[in-house]
């Protein structure tokens, strides 16, 4: 009989009510690094070498695993190298653990792997999930040619703990990426901690699986079967041709706390779902893959509520927006975040038309390329607030003149600091919607600091705007009501109405 998760030590309702507040810090699981301290949680403890597995890497251990794995069983791997040329498949299980500190798993290459060449461990399925799964402490040696494979495919109701997994070597077999994780019960929870595949993967067309997959592997995948809560802590992913960490779910919750992600196709982190959070992570785009026309650092596709906090994005070779919020996202908050974008045509932050409310607070954007620091699209979308936002950098203004493009109605700029003096073409705000408020802000640009074109109900107060080559403010002829109160515009206001 299945009882409460052995790994949980928090109250579920208070956690979910918190909407991923604190992300990984609130989801706690038992256990420590040494497997000796875990034996009391299982009625059966198996030393895989004592059971007959070869620790030298000469013979596959999968047959021994099949014989020994069972409910309420911990399988310990002593130090050694363990070859695998077949998948271990286990369904409908309860309280199973695999622990292998100082143990290395060595997959056979694509041609020598027997059966489905996609996974080492398939632990649970959507139709027959497991419960209380522990998988930790393994290095996976994929340094040999054409040995990339999914290490673990885990679908559980509740109580997933995966941690301290390091994949060494480029994923070059063209099969599924290193990890897939789903919590298939809406009340279930799981944590993936320190899952690392820093060497990334290659496009499927350069592998023996050419033509049988679109683009190639994704580093960590969460699919639409996920309906519970998953936290990823301190994970690390190199560049994968699919995505880096891809959470594609309609109803599940996904939190990312810490870690580093870089150079994946489509996005290094890509999320959808009912709620999501990315905190304390760093993302880099400094290698433009030939097989990836767009490489966003973060892309949020669709869902209800998302929070990005204390994230650092460094894109010296931008190949897609640093942060892109797609049209089906209802609410997003981005705070205490730094974005650096080098020369190129990619904007730093983009809100697509149709996306809902958005809040930016304490966000610093440094942009050297002639693109938008903020591109806010859609005149009938949700309200947007930029509070204590800073834009700096040496962008030239050719071909994109304005630093911030805003087509949307109901936008507030509070405490905006904007310094864009890279060339005489670079301007500041471009406003073309209705109902704007700019307050307590300081803008210094080469070209026009604030351009009001076709906009109405614009209030600018207690703001300083300086332009070295043009006017502080330009109000175009097709604009409506504009209120100017207690401002400093040393380079004048041009009003063409």
Short mmCIF file of C-alpha atoms in Angstrom, two decimals:
data_model
loop_
_atom_site.label_atom_id
_atom_site.label_comp_id
_atom_site.label_asym_id
_atom_site.label_seq_id
_atom_site.Cartn_x
_atom_site.Cartn_y
_atom_site.Cartn_z
CA UNK A 1 0.00 0.00 0.00
CA UNK A 2 1.29 3.42 -0.92
CA UNK A 3 1.45 5.94 1.86
CA UNK A 4 2.77 9.48 2.13
CA UNK A 5 6.01 10.27 0.39
CA UNK A 6 9.03 9.32 2.46
CA UNK A 7 10.99 12.24 1.00
CA UNK A 8 8.67 15.11 1.84
CA UNK A 9 9.20 17.32 4.88
CA UNK A 10 6.89 20.27 4.19
CA UNK A 11 3.19 20.92 4.20
CA UNK A 12 1.99 20.63 0.61
CA UNK A 13 -0.78 23.21 0.76
CA UNK A 14 1.45 25.91 2.21
CA UNK A 15 4.03 25.22 -0.47
CA UNK A 16 1.65 25.42 -3.39
CA UNK A 17 -0.05 28.46 -1.92
CA UNK A 18 3.35 30.13 -1.94
CA UNK A 19 3.45 29.94 -5.75
CA UNK A 20 7.01 28.66 -5.82
CA UNK A 21 8.15 31.43 -3.45
CA UNK A 22 11.70 30.59 -2.49
CA UNK A 23 11.72 27.92 -5.17
CA UNK A 24 14.07 25.11 -4.14
CA UNK A 25 14.51 26.22 -0.56
CA UNK A 26 10.94 25.29 0.31
CA UNK A 27 10.95 21.78 -1.12
CA UNK A 28 13.03 19.62 1.18
CA UNK A 29 13.90 15.96 0.88
CA UNK A 30 15.65 13.67 3.29
CA UNK A 31 18.90 11.83 2.81
CA UNK A 32 22.57 12.78 2.69
CA UNK A 33 25.41 12.00 0.35
CA UNK A 34 26.42 8.73 1.95
CA UNK A 35 24.16 5.83 1.04
CA UNK A 36 24.90 4.24 4.44
CA UNK A 37 22.50 6.73 6.02
CA UNK A 38 19.67 5.70 3.68
CA UNK A 39 19.45 2.03 4.50
CA UNK A 40 16.80 2.54 7.17
CA UNK A 41 14.39 3.89 4.55
CA UNK A 42 14.28 0.58 2.66
CA UNK A 43 13.46 -2.95 3.76
CA UNK A 44 15.87 -4.39 1.18
CA UNK A 45 19.39 -3.06 0.47
CA UNK A 46 21.39 -4.54 -2.41
CA UNK A 47 25.09 -4.14 -3.16
CA UNK A 48 25.01 -4.49 -6.94
CA UNK A 49 28.53 -5.97 -7.06
CA UNK A 50 27.71 -8.55 -4.39
CA UNK A 51 24.66 -9.40 -6.53
CA UNK A 52 26.91 -10.21 -9.47
CA UNK A 53 27.37 -6.97 -11.40
CA UNK A 54 30.73 -6.34 -13.03
CA UNK A 55 32.37 -3.14 -11.63
CA UNK A 56 35.10 -3.03 -14.31
CA UNK A 57 32.92 -2.02 -17.27
CA UNK A 58 33.50 -5.25 -19.17
CA UNK A 59 29.97 -6.70 -18.95
CA UNK A 60 26.55 -5.06 -18.97
CA UNK A 61 24.91 -4.83 -15.57
CA UNK A 62 21.33 -4.50 -16.84
CA UNK A 63 20.48 -8.21 -16.37
CA UNK A 64 21.57 -8.03 -12.73
CA UNK A 65 19.56 -4.87 -12.17
CA UNK A 66 16.44 -6.55 -13.52
CA UNK A 67 16.88 -9.41 -11.08
CA UNK A 68 17.42 -7.23 -8.03
CA UNK A 69 15.18 -4.19 -8.43
CA UNK A 70 11.92 -4.30 -6.49
CA UNK A 71 9.64 -2.22 -4.28
CA UNK A 72 11.14 -0.85 -1.06
CA UNK A 73 14.64 -1.59 -2.37
CA UNK A 74 17.83 0.47 -2.37
CA UNK A 75 20.48 -0.56 -4.89
CA UNK A 76 23.95 0.65 -4.00
CA UNK A 77 26.77 0.94 -6.52
CA UNK A 78 30.27 0.74 -5.03
CA UNK A 79 33.07 2.64 -6.74
CA UNK A 80 33.62 1.30 -10.23
CA UNK A 81 32.63 1.45 -13.89
CA UNK A 82 29.33 -0.14 -14.88
CA UNK A 83 28.57 -0.89 -18.51
CA UNK A 84 24.99 -0.75 -19.78
CA UNK A 85 23.87 -1.89 -23.23
CA UNK A 86 20.18 -2.33 -22.45
CA UNK A 87 17.46 -0.24 -20.88
CA UNK A 88 16.22 -0.97 -17.37
CA UNK A 89 12.43 -0.52 -17.38
CA UNK A 90 10.48 -0.42 -14.12
CA UNK A 91 6.82 0.55 -13.71
CA UNK A 92 4.24 0.84 -10.93
CA UNK A 93 6.90 0.77 -8.20
CA UNK A 94 7.01 2.07 -4.65
CA UNK A 95 10.11 3.37 -2.83
CA UNK A 96 13.05 2.44 -5.03
CA UNK A 97 16.52 3.94 -4.86
CA UNK A 98 19.68 3.84 -6.96
CA UNK A 99 22.72 5.39 -5.28
CA UNK A 100 26.19 5.36 -6.79
CA UNK A 101 28.67 7.83 -5.37
CA UNK A 102 32.03 7.25 -7.10
CA UNK A 103 30.23 4.98 -9.57
CA UNK A 104 30.40 5.61 -13.31
CA UNK A 105 27.81 4.35 -15.79
CA UNK A 106 29.19 3.61 -19.25
CA UNK A 107 26.58 3.33 -22.03
CA UNK A 108 27.25 1.31 -25.15
CA UNK A 109 27.39 3.23 -28.39
CA UNK A 110 24.41 3.71 -30.65
CA UNK A 111 25.04 0.59 -32.70
CA UNK A 112 25.76 -1.75 -29.78
CA UNK A 113 22.89 -0.72 -27.53
CA UNK A 114 20.28 -3.50 -27.50
CA UNK A 115 16.63 -2.53 -27.89
CA UNK A 116 15.40 1.08 -27.68
CA UNK A 117 18.50 3.20 -28.04
CA UNK A 118 17.01 6.04 -26.06
CA UNK A 119 17.39 5.42 -22.31
CA UNK A 120 19.48 3.76 -19.62
CA UNK A 121 16.72 3.92 -17.00
CA UNK A 122 12.99 4.17 -17.74
CA UNK A 123 11.46 4.45 -14.29
CA UNK A 124 7.68 4.76 -14.44
CA UNK A 125 5.35 5.68 -17.27
CA UNK A 126 2.31 7.90 -17.43
CA UNK A 127 0.03 4.85 -17.32
CA UNK A 128 2.05 3.02 -14.66
CA UNK A 129 4.02 5.61 -12.68
CA UNK A 130 6.18 4.94 -9.68
CA UNK A 131 6.24 6.60 -6.28
CA UNK A 132 9.20 7.64 -4.12
CA UNK A 133 12.16 7.35 -6.46
CA UNK A 134 15.73 8.22 -5.52
CA UNK A 135 18.47 8.36 -8.18
CA UNK A 136 21.73 9.99 -7.18
CA UNK A 137 25.46 10.14 -7.28
CA UNK A 138 26.35 8.86 -10.76
CA UNK A 139 28.80 10.01 -13.38
CA UNK A 140 27.85 8.99 -16.91
CA UNK A 141 30.80 8.53 -19.23
CA UNK A 142 29.71 9.49 -22.75
CA UNK A 143 33.15 10.52 -23.93
CA UNK A 144 33.32 7.66 -26.45
CA UNK A 145 31.94 8.40 -29.90
CA UNK A 146 28.19 8.05 -30.49
CA UNK A 147 27.29 7.22 -26.89
CA UNK A 148 24.85 10.01 -26.09
CA UNK A 149 21.69 8.61 -24.49
CA UNK A 150 18.94 9.57 -22.06
CA UNK A 151 20.27 8.70 -18.62
CA UNK A 152 16.95 8.72 -16.78
CA UNK A 153 13.32 8.91 -17.86
CA UNK A 154 11.33 9.25 -14.62
CA UNK A 155 7.53 9.54 -14.35
CA UNK A 156 6.27 9.32 -10.79
CA UNK A 157 3.20 10.29 -8.81
CA UNK A 158 5.15 11.83 -5.96
CA UNK A 159 8.48 11.80 -4.15
CA UNK A 160 11.03 12.17 -6.95
CA UNK A 161 14.59 12.94 -5.89
CA UNK A 162 17.36 13.04 -8.50
CA UNK A 163 20.65 14.64 -7.60
CA UNK A 164 24.39 14.77 -8.19
CA UNK A 165 24.31 13.42 -11.73
CA UNK A 166 27.12 14.44 -14.10
CA UNK A 167 27.09 13.57 -17.79
CA UNK A 168 30.62 13.72 -19.16
CA UNK A 169 30.97 14.04 -22.93
CA UNK A 170 29.06 15.47 -25.88
CA UNK A 171 25.68 13.92 -26.62
CA UNK A 172 26.49 12.75 -30.15
CA UNK A 173 24.25 9.74 -30.85
CA UNK A 174 21.19 11.78 -31.86
CA UNK A 175 18.91 10.15 -29.30
CA UNK A 176 16.81 11.79 -26.59
CA UNK A 177 18.61 14.15 -24.22
CA UNK A 178 19.95 13.23 -20.77
CA UNK A 179 16.84 13.64 -18.59
CA UNK A 180 13.04 13.60 -18.68
CA UNK A 181 11.05 14.16 -15.48
CA UNK A 182 7.29 14.26 -14.93
CA UNK A 183 5.16 14.36 -11.79
CA UNK A 184 1.89 12.83 -12.98
CA UNK A 185 -0.23 13.52 -9.87
CA UNK A 186 -1.44 17.14 -9.40
CA UNK A 187 -0.55 16.91 -5.70
CA UNK A 188 2.84 15.29 -6.31
CA UNK A 189 6.25 16.92 -5.93
CA UNK A 190 9.79 16.28 -7.03
CA UNK A 191 13.27 17.74 -7.03
CA UNK A 192 16.20 17.47 -9.44
CA UNK A 193 19.37 18.81 -7.85
CA UNK A 194 22.78 19.19 -9.50
CA UNK A 195 21.93 17.41 -12.75
CA UNK A 196 24.75 18.48 -15.06
CA UNK A 197 25.43 17.93 -18.75
CA UNK A 198 27.89 20.75 -19.47
CA UNK A 199 29.16 19.43 -22.81
CA UNK A 200 25.79 19.70 -24.56
CA UNK A 201 24.84 17.87 -27.74
CA UNK A 202 25.07 17.97 -31.52
CA UNK A 203 22.38 18.27 -34.16
CA UNK A 204 20.76 14.99 -35.13
CA UNK A 205 21.94 15.38 -38.72
CA UNK A 206 25.53 14.87 -37.49
CA UNK A 207 24.70 11.62 -35.69
CA UNK A 208 23.90 7.99 -36.56
CA UNK A 209 20.22 8.76 -35.87
CA UNK A 210 20.07 11.27 -38.72
CA UNK A 211 16.56 11.89 -40.03
CA UNK A 212 14.75 10.32 -37.08
CA UNK A 213 14.45 13.35 -34.79
CA UNK A 214 13.75 17.05 -35.17
CA UNK A 215 16.92 19.06 -34.53
CA UNK A 216 18.27 16.80 -31.82
CA UNK A 217 18.31 16.34 -28.04
CA UNK A 218 17.02 18.67 -25.36
CA UNK A 219 19.06 18.71 -22.16
CA UNK A 220 16.27 18.33 -19.59
CA UNK A 221 12.69 17.78 -20.69
CA UNK A 222 9.40 18.07 -18.82
CA UNK A 223 6.44 17.27 -21.04
CA UNK A 224 2.68 17.69 -20.92
CA UNK A 225 2.20 14.64 -18.70
CA UNK A 226 3.66 16.72 -15.85
CA UNK A 227 0.84 18.10 -13.69
CA UNK A 228 2.49 18.38 -10.26
CA UNK A 229 5.39 20.45 -8.94
CA UNK A 230 9.03 20.08 -9.99
CA UNK A 231 12.01 22.01 -8.70
CA UNK A 232 15.36 22.09 -10.49
CA UNK A 233 18.24 23.25 -8.29
CA UNK A 234 21.80 24.04 -9.33
CA UNK A 235 21.60 22.26 -12.67
CA UNK A 236 24.04 22.90 -15.49
CA UNK A 237 23.46 22.44 -19.20
CA UNK A 238 25.69 23.18 -22.16
CA UNK A 239 24.38 23.87 -25.63
CA UNK A 240 21.78 21.40 -26.92
CA UNK A 241 20.23 21.68 -30.39
CA UNK A 242 16.65 21.31 -29.10
CA UNK A 243 16.42 23.35 -25.90
CA UNK A 244 18.36 23.44 -22.67
CA UNK A 245 15.79 22.97 -19.91
CA UNK A 246 12.38 22.70 -21.59
CA UNK A 247 9.28 22.58 -19.42
CA UNK A 248 6.36 22.03 -21.76
CA UNK A 249 3.28 21.53 -19.62
CA UNK A 250 -0.20 22.97 -19.42
CA UNK A 251 -1.07 22.44 -15.76
CA UNK A 252 2.19 21.67 -13.96
CA UNK A 253 4.41 23.95 -11.89
CA UNK A 254 8.15 24.26 -12.55
CA UNK A 255 10.75 26.09 -10.48
CA UNK A 256 14.41 26.66 -11.36
CA UNK A 257 16.74 27.75 -8.57
CA UNK A 258 20.39 28.40 -9.34
CA UNK A 259 22.51 26.73 -11.96
CA UNK A 260 23.99 27.71 -15.30
CA UNK A 261 22.60 27.27 -18.81
CA UNK A 262 24.10 28.22 -22.14
CA UNK A 263 23.92 28.23 -25.93
CA UNK A 264 20.98 25.93 -26.57
CA UNK A 265 18.81 26.17 -29.65
CA UNK A 266 15.39 27.85 -29.28
CA UNK A 267 16.08 28.63 -25.61
CA UNK A 268 18.47 27.72 -22.83
CA UNK A 269 15.45 27.82 -20.49
CA UNK A 270 11.97 27.46 -21.99
CA UNK A 271 8.87 27.24 -19.83
CA UNK A 272 5.13 26.92 -19.97
CA UNK A 273 2.63 25.78 -17.36
CA UNK A 274 0.29 27.00 -14.68
CA UNK A 275 3.10 28.60 -12.66
CA UNK A 276 6.82 28.89 -13.07
CA UNK A 277 9.83 30.58 -11.52
CA UNK A 278 13.47 31.08 -12.48
CA UNK A 279 15.71 32.38 -9.70
CA UNK A 280 19.40 32.80 -8.96
CA UNK A 281 20.45 31.32 -12.32
CA UNK A 282 22.96 32.47 -14.92
CA UNK A 283 22.57 32.09 -18.68
CA UNK A 284 25.11 32.70 -21.43
CA UNK A 285 24.77 33.02 -25.20
CA UNK A 286 28.25 33.29 -26.67
CA UNK A 287 28.26 30.56 -29.33
CA UNK A 288 25.86 30.89 -32.26
CA UNK A 289 25.08 27.40 -33.44
CA UNK A 290 24.88 26.95 -37.21
CA UNK A 291 21.78 24.80 -36.67
CA UNK A 292 19.96 27.33 -34.46
CA UNK A 293 18.65 30.51 -36.11
CA UNK A 294 17.31 31.71 -32.74
CA UNK A 295 18.85 31.13 -29.31
CA UNK A 296 16.86 32.87 -26.61
CA UNK A 297 18.29 32.80 -23.12
CA UNK A 298 14.79 32.56 -21.59
CA UNK A 299 11.57 31.97 -23.49
CA UNK A 300 8.23 31.77 -21.69
CA UNK A 301 5.70 30.24 -24.03
CA UNK A 302 2.30 30.16 -22.32
CA UNK A 303 0.64 29.80 -18.95
CA UNK A 304 -0.60 31.71 -15.96
CA UNK A 305 2.03 33.18 -13.65
CA UNK A 306 5.81 33.38 -14.04
CA UNK A 307 8.54 35.01 -11.99
CA UNK A 308 12.16 35.67 -13.00
CA UNK A 309 14.30 36.89 -10.11
CA UNK A 310 18.01 37.49 -9.52
CA UNK A 311 18.96 36.09 -12.91
CA UNK A 312 22.05 37.10 -14.88
CA UNK A 313 21.98 36.88 -18.68
CA UNK A 314 25.14 37.51 -20.68
CA UNK A 315 24.69 37.43 -24.45
CA UNK A 316 27.84 38.82 -26.10
CA UNK A 317 26.73 37.09 -29.32
CA UNK A 318 22.95 37.51 -29.27
CA UNK A 319 21.00 35.19 -31.52
CA UNK A 320 17.47 35.75 -30.23
CA UNK A 321 16.06 37.81 -27.38
CA UNK A 322 17.58 37.46 -23.95
CA UNK A 323 14.05 37.18 -22.54
CA UNK A 324 11.00 36.63 -24.72
CA UNK A 325 7.47 36.46 -23.33
CA UNK A 326 5.09 34.91 -25.84
CA UNK A 327 1.50 35.90 -26.54
CA UNK A 328 -0.23 33.28 -24.36
CA UNK A 329 1.45 34.24 -21.07
CA UNK A 330 -1.02 35.81 -18.65
CA UNK A 331 1.33 37.40 -16.11
CA UNK A 332 5.09 37.75 -15.71
CA UNK A 333 7.28 39.49 -13.13
CA UNK A 334 10.98 40.07 -13.77
CA UNK A 335 12.98 41.57 -10.94
CA UNK A 336 16.53 42.04 -9.65
CA UNK A 337 17.86 40.82 -12.99
CA UNK A 338 20.82 41.84 -15.15
CA UNK A 339 20.84 41.49 -18.93
CA UNK A 340 23.89 42.22 -21.08
CA UNK A 341 23.52 42.10 -24.86
CA UNK A 342 26.36 42.56 -27.32
CA UNK A 343 26.35 43.73 -30.92
CA UNK A 344 23.67 42.18 -33.08
CA UNK A 345 20.05 42.55 -34.08
CA UNK A 346 18.40 40.88 -31.10
CA UNK A 347 16.44 42.80 -28.50
CA UNK A 348 17.14 42.30 -24.84
CA UNK A 349 13.54 41.85 -23.60
CA UNK A 350 10.46 41.34 -25.74
CA UNK A 351 6.79 41.16 -24.79
CA UNK A 352 4.73 39.75 -27.62
CA UNK A 353 1.35 41.11 -28.60
CA UNK A 354 -1.36 39.31 -26.68
CA UNK A 355 0.69 38.65 -23.55
CA UNK A 356 -0.85 39.78 -20.28
CA UNK A 357 0.36 41.93 -17.41
CA UNK A 358 4.09 42.38 -16.93
CA UNK A 359 6.16 43.93 -14.16
CA UNK A 360 9.85 44.79 -14.38
CA UNK A 361 11.50 45.91 -11.16
CA UNK A 362 15.19 46.56 -10.53
CA UNK A 363 16.15 45.28 -13.98
CA UNK A 364 19.42 46.45 -15.55
CA UNK A 365 19.92 46.14 -19.31
CA UNK A 366 23.24 46.93 -20.95
CA UNK A 367 22.93 46.78 -24.73
CA UNK A 368 25.63 47.45 -27.30
CA UNK A 369 23.77 46.18 -30.36
CA UNK A 370 21.37 48.33 -32.33
CA UNK A 371 18.22 46.64 -31.11
CA UNK A 372 15.59 47.38 -28.48
CA UNK A 373 16.38 47.09 -24.81
CA UNK A 374 12.63 46.59 -24.35
CA UNK A 375 10.20 45.78 -27.15
CA UNK A 376 6.66 45.97 -25.77
CA UNK A 377 4.15 44.95 -28.42
CA UNK A 378 0.35 44.87 -28.60
CA UNK A 379 -1.97 47.80 -27.96
CA UNK A 380 -4.74 45.67 -26.43
CA UNK A 381 -2.66 43.54 -24.08
CA UNK A 382 -2.06 43.63 -20.34
CA UNK A 383 -0.73 46.57 -18.36
CA UNK A 384 3.04 46.90 -17.99
CA UNK A 385 5.10 48.50 -15.23
CA UNK A 386 8.81 49.31 -15.38
CA UNK A 387 10.05 50.41 -11.97
CA UNK A 388 13.69 51.27 -11.22
CA UNK A 389 14.80 49.95 -14.59
CA UNK A 390 18.18 50.93 -16.02
CA UNK A 391 19.26 50.89 -19.67
CA UNK A 392 22.90 51.58 -20.58
CA UNK A 393 25.32 50.64 -23.36
CA UNK A 394 26.85 51.80 -26.63
CA UNK A 395 24.10 50.88 -29.10
CA UNK A 396 24.52 52.82 -32.32
CA UNK A 397 20.91 53.51 -33.25
CA UNK A 398 21.29 52.01 -36.72
CA UNK A 399 19.00 50.46 -37.84
CA UNK A 400 16.99 50.49 -34.58
CA UNK A 401 16.86 54.04 -33.29
CA UNK A 402 14.89 53.81 -30.08
CA UNK A 403 16.01 52.06 -26.91
CA UNK A 404 12.50 51.21 -25.74
CA UNK A 405 9.64 50.60 -28.18
CA UNK A 406 6.23 50.65 -26.55
CA UNK A 407 3.08 50.03 -28.58
CA UNK A 408 1.01 48.86 -25.63
CA UNK A 409 -1.59 50.83 -23.68
CA UNK A 410 -1.45 51.34 -19.93
CA UNK A 411 2.29 51.39 -19.29
CA UNK A 412 4.06 53.01 -16.33
CA UNK A 413 7.74 54.02 -16.26
CA UNK A 414 8.67 54.80 -12.66
CA UNK A 415 12.28 55.61 -11.84
CA UNK A 416 13.55 54.79 -15.34
CA UNK A 417 17.25 55.47 -15.88
CA UNK A 418 18.25 55.51 -19.53
CA UNK A 419 21.67 56.37 -20.95
CA UNK A 420 22.02 55.73 -24.68
CA UNK A 421 24.63 57.97 -26.25
CA UNK A 422 26.45 55.53 -28.51
CA UNK A 423 25.81 57.56 -31.66
CA UNK A 424 23.73 60.51 -32.81
CA UNK A 425 21.02 58.15 -34.04
CA UNK A 426 20.20 56.47 -30.73
CA UNK A 427 17.06 57.68 -29.01
CA UNK A 428 15.11 56.80 -25.90
CA UNK A 429 11.41 56.04 -25.49
CA UNK A 430 9.06 55.54 -28.43
CA UNK A 431 5.42 55.64 -27.33
CA UNK A 432 2.56 54.85 -29.73
CA UNK A 433 -0.24 53.58 -27.49
CA UNK A 434 -2.51 55.23 -24.93
CA UNK A 435 -2.36 55.87 -21.20
CA UNK A 436 1.30 56.32 -20.27
CA UNK A 437 2.88 57.61 -17.11
CA UNK A 438 6.58 58.51 -16.89
CA UNK A 439 7.68 59.66 -13.45
CA UNK A 440 10.87 60.30 -11.47
CA UNK A 441 12.99 59.27 -14.44
CA UNK A 442 16.30 60.35 -15.93
CA UNK A 443 16.95 59.96 -19.65
CA UNK A 444 20.12 60.88 -21.51
CA UNK A 445 20.26 60.10 -25.24
CA UNK A 446 21.89 61.25 -28.44
CA UNK A 447 18.65 61.48 -30.42
CA UNK A 448 15.17 62.31 -29.12
CA UNK A 449 14.75 61.16 -25.53
CA UNK A 450 10.96 60.72 -25.62
CA UNK A 451 9.09 60.36 -28.92
CA UNK A 452 5.28 60.48 -28.64
CA UNK A 453 3.81 59.36 -31.93
CA UNK A 454 0.10 58.65 -32.23
CA UNK A 455 -0.10 58.30 -28.44
CA UNK A 456 -2.57 59.95 -26.11
CA UNK A 457 -3.21 60.31 -22.37
CA UNK A 458 0.51 60.66 -21.72
CA UNK A 459 1.68 62.05 -18.38
CA UNK A 460 5.33 62.95 -17.82
CA UNK A 461 6.24 64.30 -14.39
CA UNK A 462 9.36 64.97 -12.34
CA UNK A 463 11.53 63.66 -15.13
CA UNK A 464 14.80 64.86 -16.65
CA UNK A 465 15.38 64.21 -20.36
CA UNK A 466 18.51 65.36 -22.20
CA UNK A 467 19.41 64.92 -25.88
CA UNK A 468 22.76 65.91 -27.35
CA UNK A 469 21.55 65.98 -30.98
CA UNK A 470 17.78 66.57 -30.87
CA UNK A 471 14.89 67.51 -28.57
CA UNK A 472 14.19 66.22 -25.12
CA UNK A 473 10.61 65.46 -26.17
CA UNK A 474 9.01 65.25 -29.61
CA UNK A 475 5.19 65.13 -29.77
CA UNK A 476 4.11 64.12 -33.26
CA UNK A 477 1.10 65.62 -35.02
CA UNK A 478 -1.13 62.56 -34.67
CA UNK A 479 -0.78 62.41 -30.89
CA UNK A 480 -3.48 63.21 -28.35
CA UNK A 481 -3.40 64.65 -24.83
CA UNK A 482 0.03 65.03 -23.20
CA UNK A 483 0.57 66.38 -19.70
CA UNK A 484 4.00 67.72 -18.68
CA UNK A 485 4.50 68.53 -14.98
CA UNK A 486 7.61 69.53 -13.00
CA UNK A 487 10.09 68.24 -15.57
CA UNK A 488 13.51 69.35 -16.78
CA UNK A 489 13.80 69.31 -20.58
CA UNK A 490 16.90 71.37 -21.37
CA UNK A 491 16.80 70.47 -25.06
CA UNK A 492 13.25 71.54 -25.54
CA UNK A 493 9.86 70.10 -26.42
CA UNK A 494 8.85 69.94 -30.05
CA UNK A 495 5.08 69.80 -30.36
CA UNK A 496 3.77 69.22 -33.90
CA UNK A 497 0.08 68.89 -33.00
#
